[in-house]
Amino acid sequence: MAAAAPASTRPAGTLYRGREGMWSWVAHRVTGVAVFFFLLVHVLDTALVRVSPQAYNEVIGTYKNPIMGLGEAGLVAAIVFHALNGIRIVLVDFWSKGPKYQRLMLWVVVGLWVVLMAGFLPVQLVHTFRSH
Amino acid sequence: MTTIAEPRSRATRKTSRTNAEMIGWIFMRASGVLLVVLIFGHLITNLITNGGVHAIDFGFVAGKWAAPLWRVWDLLMLWLAMIHGTNGVRTIVNDYAEKTSTRLVLKSILVLAAVVVVVLGTLVIFTFDPCPPGAPADLLPSFCKA
Ligand code: HEM
């Protein structure tokens, strides 16, 4: 090997570095944080039931506007991915064949996610854009 | 100059008798499995089967919490999701905040926010009054008229 050649700084791919293993971890992290911050707000808005029915209805009314309806769809998409991928993580950790099938399981997660969202989105859009 | 430790030398980190990090690791997985059921049930009843978000108002909440099952459900979901989420964000802070003081500040804010939200949410579930005196009757659940 040539003396001047720099040592490779890129380790070979592992379960977590590069490719699906790493990107699913990134997505799990981003969705987890997003849902956490929403949860803080969501407990606060629900706490308004203890202030008065008017206060609660007024604030929850803002969730019924189309922008919020789309944001809500995004949050559902995030939590559904996080939940399905969370089960995959548990299987990787506890099922003896988990690490072997981790990549396949990610595609199962993505497939289930697409199916669930395809079922949910039309319902959500009808609820969001139904005028009354 | 920093020296590199001998291969396979034991880390000289302080260890404790109980392994809090391992308990946290197991908790993330156990709570996650329970949260799948709790959150999917929550989303199905609140966003799909009962007319969606348009149907949610004070009367909707009062109707749901008239059943002890949904109070227990929401209480369990609140505690598990908050502890799970707080512990998850704690991991992320540990990963990205390099200065000890930054980590301390961020984690203090995190724990404070989590305690406030869990205590507030718990109080709301336990002290909820479906028929508050003086509220307009048309905003209340039908069983208040009695
Ligand atoms: C729906 C069911 C859920 C499942 C199955 C699930 C599963 C998991 C699992 C297995 C982990 C990995 C823990 C580790 O690597 O040690 C995790 C991390 C995390 N979860 Fe969840 N979770 C769920 C719901 C939630 C909710 C509701 C929140 C927000 C309040 C949340 C926020 C997080 C965060 C912030 C992390 C840390 C991510 C990271 O370290 O990269 N999760 N979850």
PDB file of N, CA, C and O in Angstrom, chain B residues 84-118:
ATOM      1  N   HIS B  84     -41.900   7.538  28.044  1.00  0.00           N
ATOM      2  CA  HIS B  84     -41.220   7.030  26.851  1.00  0.00           C
ATOM      3  C   HIS B  84     -40.625   8.186  26.034  1.00  0.00           C
ATOM      4  O   HIS B  84     -39.450   8.162  25.663  1.00  0.00           O
ATOM      5  N   GLY B  85     -41.436   9.190  25.773  1.00  0.00           N
ATOM      6  CA  GLY B  85     -40.969  10.312  24.961  1.00  0.00           C
ATOM      7  C   GLY B  85     -39.876  11.113  25.662  1.00  0.00           C
ATOM      8  O   GLY B  85     -38.883  11.512  25.046  1.00  0.00           O
ATOM      9  N   THR B  86     -40.040  11.338  26.958  1.00  0.00           N
ATOM     10  CA  THR B  86     -39.028  12.093  27.710  1.00  0.00           C
ATOM     11  C   THR B  86     -37.709  11.337  27.732  1.00  0.00           C
ATOM     12  O   THR B  86     -36.636  11.914  27.520  1.00  0.00           O
ATOM     13  N   ASN B  87     -37.786  10.041  27.967  1.00  0.00           N
ATOM     14  CA  ASN B  87     -36.549   9.255  27.978  1.00  0.00           C
ATOM     15  C   ASN B  87     -35.916   9.215  26.588  1.00  0.00           C
ATOM     16  O   ASN B  87     -34.691   9.255  26.458  1.00  0.00           O
ATOM     17  N   GLY B  88     -36.751   9.170  25.550  1.00  0.00           N
ATOM     18  CA  GLY B  88     -36.214   9.187  24.190  1.00  0.00           C
ATOM     19  C   GLY B  88     -35.510  10.506  23.872  1.00  0.00           C
ATOM     20  O   GLY B  88     -34.418  10.520  23.308  1.00  0.00           O
ATOM     21  N   VAL B  89     -36.132  11.611  24.263  1.00  0.00           N
ATOM     22  CA  VAL B  89     -35.521  12.924  24.002  1.00  0.00           C
ATOM     23  C   VAL B  89     -34.252  13.083  24.852  1.00  0.00           C
ATOM     24  O   VAL B  89     -33.270  13.681  24.413  1.00  0.00           O
ATOM     25  N   ARG B  90     -34.252  12.511  26.046  1.00  0.00           N
ATOM     26  CA  ARG B  90     -33.042  12.544  26.888  1.00  0.00           C
ATOM     27  C   ARG B  90     -31.868  11.875  26.153  1.00  0.00           C
ATOM     28  O   ARG B  90     -30.748  12.397  26.131  1.00  0.00           O
ATOM     29  N   THR B  91     -32.153  10.746  25.516  1.00  0.00           N
ATOM     30  CA  THR B  91     -31.107  10.069  24.737  1.00  0.00           C
ATOM     31  C   THR B  91     -30.584  10.987  23.637  1.00  0.00           C
ATOM     32  O   THR B  91     -29.381  11.065  23.389  1.00  0.00           O
ATOM     33  N   ILE B  92     -31.512  11.679  22.973  1.00  0.00           N
ATOM     34  CA  ILE B  92     -31.121  12.541  21.859  1.00  0.00           C
ATOM     35  C   ILE B  92     -30.284  13.719  22.363  1.00  0.00           C
ATOM     36  O   ILE B  92     -29.279  14.081  21.753  1.00  0.00           O
ATOM     37  N   VAL B  93     -30.680  14.296  23.503  1.00  0.00           N
ATOM     38  CA  VAL B  93     -29.879  15.380  24.098  1.00  0.00           C
ATOM     39  C   VAL B  93     -28.469  14.860  24.408  1.00  0.00           C
ATOM     40  O   VAL B  93     -27.464  15.493  24.088  1.00  0.00           O
ATOM     41  N   ASN B  94     -28.398  13.685  25.014  1.00  0.00           N
ATOM     42  CA  ASN B  94     -27.078  13.111  25.322  1.00  0.00           C
ATOM     43  C   ASN B  94     -26.244  12.920  24.059  1.00  0.00           C
ATOM     44  O   ASN B  94     -25.025  13.057  24.083  1.00  0.00           O
ATOM     45  N   ASP B  95     -26.908  12.591  22.956  1.00  0.00           N
ATOM     46  CA  ASP B  95     -26.182  12.344  21.707  1.00  0.00           C
ATOM     47  C   ASP B  95     -25.625  13.622  21.096  1.00  0.00           C
ATOM     48  O   ASP B  95     -24.541  13.617  20.527  1.00  0.00           O
ATOM     49  N   TYR B  96     -26.394  14.724  21.162  1.00  0.00           N
ATOM     50  CA  TYR B  96     -25.999  15.890  20.377  1.00  0.00           C
ATOM     51  C   TYR B  96     -25.428  17.048  21.189  1.00  0.00           C
ATOM     52  O   TYR B  96     -24.705  17.874  20.644  1.00  0.00           O
ATOM     53  N   ALA B  97     -25.799  17.179  22.468  1.00  0.00           N
ATOM     54  CA  ALA B  97     -25.288  18.306  23.263  1.00  0.00           C
ATOM     55  C   ALA B  97     -23.941  17.885  23.839  1.00  0.00           C
ATOM     56  O   ALA B  97     -23.869  17.015  24.699  1.00  0.00           O
ATOM     57  N   GLU B  98     -22.870  18.521  23.352  1.00  0.00           N
ATOM     58  CA  GLU B  98     -21.547  18.029  23.731  1.00  0.00           C
ATOM     59  C   GLU B  98     -21.061  18.577  25.068  1.00  0.00           C
ATOM     60  O   GLU B  98     -20.305  17.913  25.767  1.00  0.00           O
ATOM     61  N   LYS B  99     -21.481  19.805  25.403  1.00  0.00           N
ATOM     62  CA  LYS B  99     -21.011  20.365  26.670  1.00  0.00           C
ATOM     63  C   LYS B  99     -21.851  19.866  27.841  1.00  0.00           C
ATOM     64  O   LYS B  99     -23.079  19.815  27.756  1.00  0.00           O
ATOM     65  N   THR B 100     -21.188  19.541  28.938  1.00  0.00           N
ATOM     66  CA  THR B 100     -21.894  19.051  30.120  1.00  0.00           C
ATOM     67  C   THR B 100     -22.951  20.043  30.581  1.00  0.00           C
ATOM     68  O   THR B 100     -24.074  19.660  30.912  1.00  0.00           O
ATOM     69  N   SER B 101     -22.607  21.339  30.547  1.00  0.00           N
ATOM     70  CA  SER B 101     -23.563  22.337  31.038  1.00  0.00           C
ATOM     71  C   SER B 101     -24.772  22.425  30.117  1.00  0.00           C
ATOM     72  O   SER B 101     -25.901  22.559  30.588  1.00  0.00           O
ATOM     73  N   THR B 102     -24.550  22.327  28.806  1.00  0.00           N
ATOM     74  CA  THR B 102     -25.684  22.363  27.871  1.00  0.00           C
ATOM     75  C   THR B 102     -26.615  21.179  28.118  1.00  0.00           C
ATOM     76  O   THR B 102     -27.833  21.322  28.155  1.00  0.00           O
ATOM     77  N   ARG B 103     -26.005  20.007  28.297  1.00  0.00           N
ATOM     78  CA  ARG B 103     -26.824  18.821  28.566  1.00  0.00           C
ATOM     79  C   ARG B 103     -27.649  19.004  29.824  1.00  0.00           C
ATOM     80  O   ARG B 103     -28.838  18.682  29.859  1.00  0.00           O
ATOM     81  N   LEU B 104     -27.016  19.557  30.852  1.00  0.00           N
ATOM     82  CA  LEU B 104     -27.704  19.739  32.129  1.00  0.00           C
ATOM     83  C   LEU B 104     -28.892  20.678  31.970  1.00  0.00           C
ATOM     84  O   LEU B 104     -30.000  20.394  32.425  1.00  0.00           O
ATOM     85  N   VAL B 105     -28.679  21.796  31.261  1.00  0.00           N
ATOM     86  CA  VAL B 105     -29.750  22.771  31.080  1.00  0.00           C
ATOM     87  C   VAL B 105     -30.895  22.149  30.283  1.00  0.00           C
ATOM     88  O   VAL B 105     -32.064  22.209  30.672  1.00  0.00           O
ATOM     89  N   LEU B 106     -30.555  21.513  29.151  1.00  0.00           N
ATOM     90  CA  LEU B 106     -31.610  20.950  28.292  1.00  0.00           C
ATOM     91  C   LEU B 106     -32.396  19.866  29.030  1.00  0.00           C
ATOM     92  O   LEU B 106     -33.617  19.806  28.953  1.00  0.00           O
ATOM     93  N   LYS B 107     -31.686  19.020  29.764  1.00  0.00           N
ATOM     94  CA  LYS B 107     -32.392  17.934  30.447  1.00  0.00           C
ATOM     95  C   LYS B 107     -33.203  18.453  31.632  1.00  0.00           C
ATOM     96  O   LYS B 107     -34.249  17.884  31.952  1.00  0.00           O
ATOM     97  N   SER B 108     -32.769  19.552  32.238  1.00  0.00           N
ATOM     98  CA  SER B 108     -33.577  20.129  33.318  1.00  0.00           C
ATOM     99  C   SER B 108     -34.887  20.668  32.764  1.00  0.00           C
ATOM    100  O   SER B 108     -35.963  20.437  33.325  1.00  0.00           O
ATOM    101  N   ILE B 109     -34.794  21.387  31.632  1.00  0.00           N
ATOM    102  CA  ILE B 109     -36.011  21.913  31.002  1.00  0.00           C
ATOM    103  C   ILE B 109     -36.928  20.751  30.613  1.00  0.00           C
ATOM    104  O   ILE B 109     -38.140  20.772  30.838  1.00  0.00           O
ATOM    105  N   LEU B 110     -36.324  19.713  30.055  1.00  0.00           N
ATOM    106  CA  LEU B 110     -37.093  18.544  29.604  1.00  0.00           C
ATOM    107  C   LEU B 110     -37.861  17.911  30.766  1.00  0.00           C
ATOM    108  O   LEU B 110     -39.077  17.680  30.675  1.00  0.00           O
ATOM    109  N   VAL B 111     -37.161  17.661  31.871  1.00  0.00           N
ATOM    110  CA  VAL B 111     -37.807  17.003  33.006  1.00  0.00           C
ATOM    111  C   VAL B 111     -38.872  17.903  33.613  1.00  0.00           C
ATOM    112  O   VAL B 111     -39.976  17.440  33.938  1.00  0.00           O
ATOM    113  N   LEU B 112     -38.581  19.198  33.700  1.00  0.00           N
ATOM    114  CA  LEU B 112     -39.566  20.126  34.247  1.00  0.00           C
ATOM    115  C   LEU B 112     -40.842  20.113  33.400  1.00  0.00           C
ATOM    116  O   LEU B 112     -41.960  19.977  33.912  1.00  0.00           O
ATOM    117  N   ALA B 113     -40.672  20.225  32.071  1.00  0.00           N
ATOM    118  CA  ALA B 113     -41.835  20.233  31.180  1.00  0.00           C
ATOM    119  C   ALA B 113     -42.612  18.921  31.312  1.00  0.00           C
ATOM    120  O   ALA B 113     -43.844  18.920  31.377  1.00  0.00           O
ATOM    121  N   ALA B 114     -41.899  17.816  31.395  1.00  0.00           N
ATOM    122  CA  ALA B 114     -42.564  16.519  31.471  1.00  0.00           C
ATOM    123  C   ALA B 114     -43.360  16.398  32.766  1.00  0.00           C
ATOM    124  O   ALA B 114     -44.517  15.954  32.755  1.00  0.00           O
ATOM    125  N   VAL B 115     -42.768  16.817  33.889  1.00  0.00           N
ATOM    126  CA  VAL B 115     -43.472  16.710  35.172  1.00  0.00           C
ATOM    127  C   VAL B 115     -44.725  17.581  35.151  1.00  0.00           C
ATOM    128  O   VAL B 115     -45.811  17.139  35.546  1.00  0.00           O
ATOM    129  N   VAL B 116     -44.602  18.819  34.641  1.00  0.00           N
ATOM    130  CA  VAL B 116     -45.763  19.707  34.589  1.00  0.00           C
ATOM    131  C   VAL B 116     -46.881  19.071  33.761  1.00  0.00           C
ATOM    132  O   VAL B 116     -48.043  19.021  34.178  1.00  0.00           O
ATOM    133  N   VAL B 117     -46.537  18.543  32.592  1.00  0.00           N
ATOM    134  CA  VAL B 117     -47.559  17.990  31.703  1.00  0.00           C
ATOM    135  C   VAL B 117     -48.202  16.730  32.297  1.00  0.00           C
ATOM    136  O   VAL B 117     -49.421  16.563  32.253  1.00  0.00           O
ATOM    137  N   VAL B 118     -47.397  15.862  32.901  1.00  0.00           N
ATOM    138  CA  VAL B 118     -47.962  14.634  33.475  1.00  0.00           C
ATOM    139  C   VAL B 118     -48.858  14.955  34.668  1.00  0.00           C
ATOM    140  O   VAL B 118     -49.973  14.430  34.785  1.00  0.00           O
TER     141      VAL B 118
END
